[in-house]
Tab-separated table of C-alpha atoms in Angstrom:
chain	number	residue	atom	x	y	z
A	29	MET	CA	72.937	6.574	-192.356
A	30	SER	CA	76.335	8.312	-192.482
A	31	ALA	CA	77.704	10.724	-189.864
A	32	ILE	CA	77.105	13.660	-192.212
A	33	GLN	CA	73.507	12.636	-192.737
A	34	ASP	CA	73.038	12.253	-188.964
A	35	ASN	CA	74.538	15.691	-188.450
A	36	LEU	CA	72.213	17.203	-191.046
A	37	CYS	CA	69.211	15.773	-189.206
A	38	THR	CA	70.489	17.271	-185.947
A	39	VAL	CA	71.068	20.724	-187.447
A	40	ARG	CA	67.674	20.736	-189.136
A	41	GLN	CA	66.072	19.851	-185.819
A	42	GLN	CA	67.969	22.701	-184.136
A	43	ILE	CA	66.647	25.106	-186.762
A	44	ASN	CA	63.096	23.833	-186.287
A	45	GLU	CA	63.375	24.241	-182.513
A	46	ALA	CA	64.814	27.755	-182.873
A	47	CYS	CA	61.967	28.683	-185.214
A	48	ALA	CA	59.412	27.325	-182.753
A	49	ARG	CA	60.910	29.369	-179.906
A	50	ALA	CA	60.801	32.474	-182.101
A	51	GLY	CA	57.232	31.801	-183.234
A	52	ARG	CA	58.301	31.321	-186.834
A	53	PRO	CA	57.438	28.568	-189.345
A	54	ALA	CA	60.179	25.942	-189.699
A	55	ASN	CA	60.379	26.492	-193.455
A	56	SER	CA	61.166	30.194	-193.014
A	57	VAL	CA	64.892	29.483	-192.522
A	58	GLN	CA	67.035	27.874	-195.230
A	59	LEU	CA	70.034	25.748	-194.289
A	60	LEU	CA	73.184	26.491	-196.276
A	61	ALA	CA	75.726	23.680	-195.808
A	62	VAL	CA	79.213	25.216	-195.881
A	63	SER	CA	81.301	22.645	-197.727
A	64	LYS	CA	84.507	24.662	-198.202
A	65	THR	CA	87.701	22.529	-198.056
A	66	PHE	CA	85.691	19.292	-198.268
A	67	ALA	CA	85.825	17.024	-201.311
A	68	SER	CA	83.027	16.392	-203.792
A	69	ASP	CA	82.177	13.013	-202.277
A	70	THR	CA	81.340	14.783	-199.011
A	71	VAL	CA	78.874	16.983	-200.872
A	72	LEU	CA	77.444	13.847	-202.468
A	73	ASP	CA	76.868	12.401	-199.001
A	74	ALA	CA	74.975	15.496	-197.884
A	75	ALA	CA	72.979	15.613	-201.116
A	76	ALA	CA	71.872	12.019	-200.513
A	77	ALA	CA	70.193	13.325	-197.337
A	78	GLY	CA	68.303	15.944	-199.327
A	79	GLN	CA	70.679	18.898	-198.882
A	80	ARG	CA	70.672	21.012	-202.025
A	81	SER	CA	72.281	24.360	-201.108
A	82	PHE	CA	76.029	24.570	-200.465
A	83	GLY	CA	78.297	27.452	-199.449
A	84	GLU	CA	81.888	27.862	-200.624
A	85	ASN	CA	84.621	30.363	-199.735
A	86	TYR	CA	87.463	29.345	-202.055
A	87	ILE	CA	86.421	30.056	-205.601
A	88	GLN	CA	88.799	27.842	-207.600
A	89	GLU	CA	88.143	24.879	-205.312
A	90	ALA	CA	84.415	25.503	-205.578
A	91	VAL	CA	84.408	25.665	-209.382
A	92	GLU	CA	86.016	22.219	-209.501
A	93	LYS	CA	83.206	20.829	-207.323
A	94	ILE	CA	80.508	22.651	-209.251
A	95	THR	CA	81.845	21.217	-212.517
A	96	THR	CA	82.203	17.696	-211.114
A	97	LEU	CA	78.688	17.667	-209.644
A	98	ARG	CA	76.923	19.559	-212.414
A	99	GLU	CA	74.628	16.643	-213.279
A	100	LEU	CA	73.674	15.812	-209.679
A	101	ARG	CA	70.029	16.365	-208.782
A	102	VAL	CA	68.261	16.616	-205.418
A	103	ASN	CA	64.516	16.125	-205.748
A	104	GLY	CA	64.863	16.800	-209.456
A	105	GLN	CA	66.778	20.073	-209.032
A	106	ALA	CA	70.441	20.917	-209.588
A	107	LEU	CA	72.578	21.812	-206.609
A	108	GLU	CA	72.543	25.480	-205.625
A	109	TRP	CA	75.969	27.028	-205.072
A	110	HIS	CA	76.536	30.080	-202.866
A	111	CYS	CA	79.783	32.060	-202.779
A	112	ILE	CA	80.199	33.219	-199.186
A	113	GLY	CA	83.836	34.315	-199.291
A	114	PRO	CA	85.562	37.490	-200.479
A	115	VAL	CA	85.800	38.005	-204.227
A	116	GLN	CA	88.931	39.497	-205.738
A	117	SER	CA	88.539	41.392	-209.003
A	118	ASN	CA	90.337	38.681	-210.984
A	119	LYS	CA	87.829	36.078	-209.768
A	120	THR	CA	84.556	37.837	-210.593
A	121	ARG	CA	84.188	36.020	-213.915
A	122	MET	CA	84.446	32.627	-212.200
A	123	VAL	CA	81.730	33.653	-209.748
A	124	ALA	CA	79.534	35.074	-212.501
A	125	GLU	CA	79.839	31.959	-214.666
A	126	HIS	CA	79.502	29.220	-212.036
A	127	PHE	CA	77.687	30.323	-208.882
A	128	ASP	CA	73.981	30.865	-208.260
A	129	TRP	CA	74.403	33.239	-205.303
A	130	LEU	CA	76.951	35.699	-203.918
A	131	HIS	CA	76.568	36.751	-200.269
A	132	THR	CA	79.567	39.054	-199.907
A	133	LEU	CA	78.955	41.920	-202.311
A	134	ASP	CA	80.417	45.083	-200.768
A	135	ARG	CA	81.626	47.214	-203.699
A	136	LEU	CA	79.913	48.683	-206.730
A	137	LYS	CA	82.907	47.874	-208.946
A	138	THR	CA	82.514	44.185	-208.092
A	139	ALA	CA	78.788	44.350	-208.824
A	140	GLU	CA	79.399	45.971	-212.203
A	141	ARG	CA	81.934	43.310	-213.200
A	142	LEU	CA	79.590	40.513	-212.127
A	143	SER	CA	76.727	42.048	-214.104
A	144	GLU	CA	78.875	42.364	-217.229
A	145	GLN	CA	80.292	38.840	-216.911
A	146	ARG	CA	77.111	36.909	-216.051
A	147	PRO	CA	76.329	34.687	-219.075
A	148	PRO	CA	72.980	35.645	-220.646
A	149	GLN	CA	71.784	32.038	-220.770
A	150	LEU	CA	71.932	31.790	-216.971
A	151	GLU	CA	69.411	33.140	-214.516
A	152	PRO	CA	70.486	36.425	-212.884
A	153	LEU	CA	73.080	36.039	-210.141
A	154	GLN	CA	71.342	36.287	-206.770
A	155	VAL	CA	73.271	38.674	-204.528
A	156	CYS	CA	73.307	39.849	-200.928
A	157	ILE	CA	75.124	42.947	-199.743
A	158	GLN	CA	77.507	42.196	-196.878
A	159	VAL	CA	77.147	44.718	-194.078
A	160	ASN	CA	79.632	45.320	-191.292
A	161	VAL	CA	77.268	45.666	-188.335
A	162	ALA	CA	80.205	45.382	-185.901
A	163	PRO	CA	82.291	48.423	-186.932
A	164	THR	CA	84.776	47.977	-184.103
A	165	ALA	CA	85.679	44.519	-185.407
A	166	ASN	CA	88.000	43.801	-188.322
A	167	LYS	CA	85.259	42.470	-190.575
A	168	ALA	CA	84.485	42.870	-194.257
A	169	GLY	CA	81.370	44.555	-195.549
A	170	VAL	CA	80.034	48.046	-196.101
A	171	GLU	CA	79.027	50.343	-193.282
A	172	PRO	CA	75.251	50.392	-192.729
A	173	GLU	CA	74.746	53.868	-194.193
A	174	ALA	CA	76.857	53.006	-197.243
A	175	ALA	CA	74.687	49.917	-197.792
A	176	LEU	CA	71.768	52.155	-198.761
A	177	GLU	CA	73.727	53.744	-201.623
A	178	LEU	CA	74.993	50.367	-202.786
A	179	VAL	CA	71.426	49.034	-202.852
A	180	ARG	CA	70.375	51.929	-205.092
A	181	ALA	CA	73.185	51.197	-207.542
A	182	VAL	CA	72.970	47.392	-207.606
A	183	MET	CA	69.214	47.358	-208.217
A	184	ARG	CA	69.819	49.106	-211.531
A	185	LEU	CA	72.325	46.571	-212.841
A	186	PRO	CA	71.170	43.882	-215.283
A	187	ARG	CA	71.981	40.183	-214.713
A	188	LEU	CA	71.979	40.660	-210.918
A	189	GLN	CA	69.032	40.165	-208.593
A	190	LEU	CA	69.397	41.786	-205.187
A	191	ARG	CA	67.951	39.454	-202.557
A	192	GLY	CA	68.965	40.882	-199.190
A	193	LEU	CA	71.725	41.471	-196.665
A	194	MET	CA	74.433	39.324	-195.103
A	195	CYS	CA	76.403	39.862	-191.905
A	196	ILE	CA	78.849	38.120	-189.598
A	197	PRO	CA	78.054	39.409	-186.077
A	198	ASP	CA	80.365	39.404	-183.095
A	199	ALA	CA	80.185	36.484	-180.702
A	200	ILE	CA	76.780	36.437	-179.024
A	201	GLU	CA	78.261	36.598	-175.514
A	202	HIS	CA	79.788	39.958	-176.443
A	203	ASP	CA	77.903	42.274	-178.799
A	204	GLY	CA	76.516	39.763	-181.274
A	205	GLN	CA	72.917	40.137	-180.109
A	206	LEU	CA	73.147	43.901	-180.584
A	207	ASN	CA	74.605	43.324	-184.060
A	208	LEU	CA	71.638	41.143	-184.995
A	209	ILE	CA	69.201	43.787	-183.761
A	210	ALA	CA	71.047	46.419	-185.812
A	211	MET	CA	70.888	44.129	-188.845
A	212	GLN	CA	67.129	43.710	-188.457
A	213	ALA	CA	66.637	47.474	-188.231
A	214	LEU	CA	68.787	48.042	-191.326
A	215	PHE	CA	66.907	45.374	-193.255
A	216	GLU	CA	63.636	47.148	-192.500
A	217	ARG	CA	65.075	50.466	-193.707
A	218	VAL	CA	66.381	48.924	-196.892
A	219	THR	CA	63.059	47.165	-197.486
A	220	LEU	CA	61.367	50.566	-197.794
A	221	LEU	CA	64.075	51.823	-200.132
A	222	HIS	CA	63.954	48.611	-202.190
A	223	ALA	CA	60.180	48.921	-202.605
A	224	GLN	CA	60.458	52.546	-203.719
A	225	ILE	CA	63.182	51.855	-206.305
A	226	GLY	CA	61.486	48.626	-207.351
A	227	ARG	CA	58.304	50.495	-208.258
A	228	ASP	CA	60.288	52.845	-210.477
A	229	LEU	CA	62.107	49.947	-212.178
A	230	GLY	CA	59.127	47.583	-212.351
A	231	LEU	CA	60.793	44.976	-210.090
A	232	ASP	CA	58.951	42.396	-208.010
A	233	PRO	CA	59.423	43.287	-204.305
A	234	ALA	CA	58.955	39.619	-203.377
A	235	TRP	CA	62.570	38.963	-204.400
A	236	TRP	CA	63.817	41.084	-201.481
A	237	ASP	CA	63.594	38.310	-198.894
A	238	THR	CA	66.995	37.251	-197.512
A	239	ARG	CA	68.843	37.885	-194.251
A	240	SER	CA	71.934	35.691	-194.411
A	241	MET	CA	73.180	35.534	-190.832
A	242	GLY	CA	73.953	32.859	-188.290
A	243	MET	CA	76.425	29.995	-188.105
A	244	SER	CA	76.884	26.932	-185.911
A	245	GLY	CA	77.663	28.925	-182.749
A	246	ASP	CA	74.875	31.515	-182.967
A	247	LEU	CA	72.199	29.710	-184.965
A	248	GLY	CA	69.454	30.090	-182.362
A	249	ALA	CA	70.102	33.792	-181.786
A	250	ALA	CA	70.215	34.440	-185.535
A	251	VAL	CA	66.857	32.744	-186.098
A	252	ALA	CA	65.377	34.775	-183.247
A	253	GLY	CA	66.881	37.879	-184.876
A	254	GLY	CA	65.104	37.267	-188.186
A	255	SER	CA	67.614	35.265	-190.214
A	256	THR	CA	66.199	33.524	-193.267
A	257	MET	CA	69.402	31.655	-194.163
A	258	VAL	CA	71.955	30.129	-191.775
A	259	ARG	CA	75.443	29.074	-192.876
A	260	VAL	CA	76.510	25.883	-191.075
A	261	GLY	CA	79.721	23.969	-191.770
A	262	SER	CA	81.537	22.141	-188.997
A	263	ALA	CA	78.335	21.015	-187.285
A	264	ILE	CA	77.534	19.111	-190.486
A	265	PHE	CA	80.887	18.094	-191.947
A	266	GLY	CA	83.126	18.018	-188.864
A	267	SER	CA	86.590	19.531	-188.491
A	268	ARG	CA	87.936	21.078	-191.660
A	269	PRO	CA	90.943	19.624	-193.470
A	270	LYS	CA	94.023	21.817	-193.319
A	271	THR	CA	94.370	23.969	-196.398
A	272	SER	CA	96.740	26.611	-197.682
A	273	ALA	CA	95.836	30.127	-196.598
A	274	ASN	CA	95.883	31.207	-200.245
A	275	GLU	CA	94.157	28.211	-201.773
A	276	GLY	CA	91.310	29.103	-204.053
A	277	LEU	CA	91.353	32.847	-203.441
């Protein structure tokens, strides 16, 4: 077994233990392996251990991997690619044409471009709205109150399927725990709004199911705070290769 496969086993065990402490089923939290800056053969190594979902920040770099590994299957299913980095307006078509998920939606203009550019033969792009639950920090995302208006607008766009919210909280030893509590409260508010709009549009409320929060350093706290998807990179793949600050943006 390779180091990456060993690391995957360790992270999965950490998730299971965090779920047990929180009184949650182990399968209630999905592991997203953040493979940004790592080569395709590293993804192959993780896929051999049963990892199917991968997160990428740099869009051009990611598209190369997605194209290279298009035929790869894990338990009979294609790899699932999640864009977890910022999306500039000139890169929305690449996201719409190649990714399965986008976690960092924070503007209606971006949502409209993605909806227009999503190829009709593909399933709708699964999207999460990124919320800035730490307004004193220099983080991306919409303010919590603005998230409600963005939800209303995005739910009406074709070729997109709104799945939930994403956040990057402060460090847990500072205000991160409070951020996670705020995120949980916002998710509950948006759930009511989503159900109301969904009834009017004939949408299945079961698709509103995702709280993308938690990374290597705050995994346990995020699971306790209700996360359904944790984004883990270095704990699986090790230290990241050096890369240009502008690569793949």
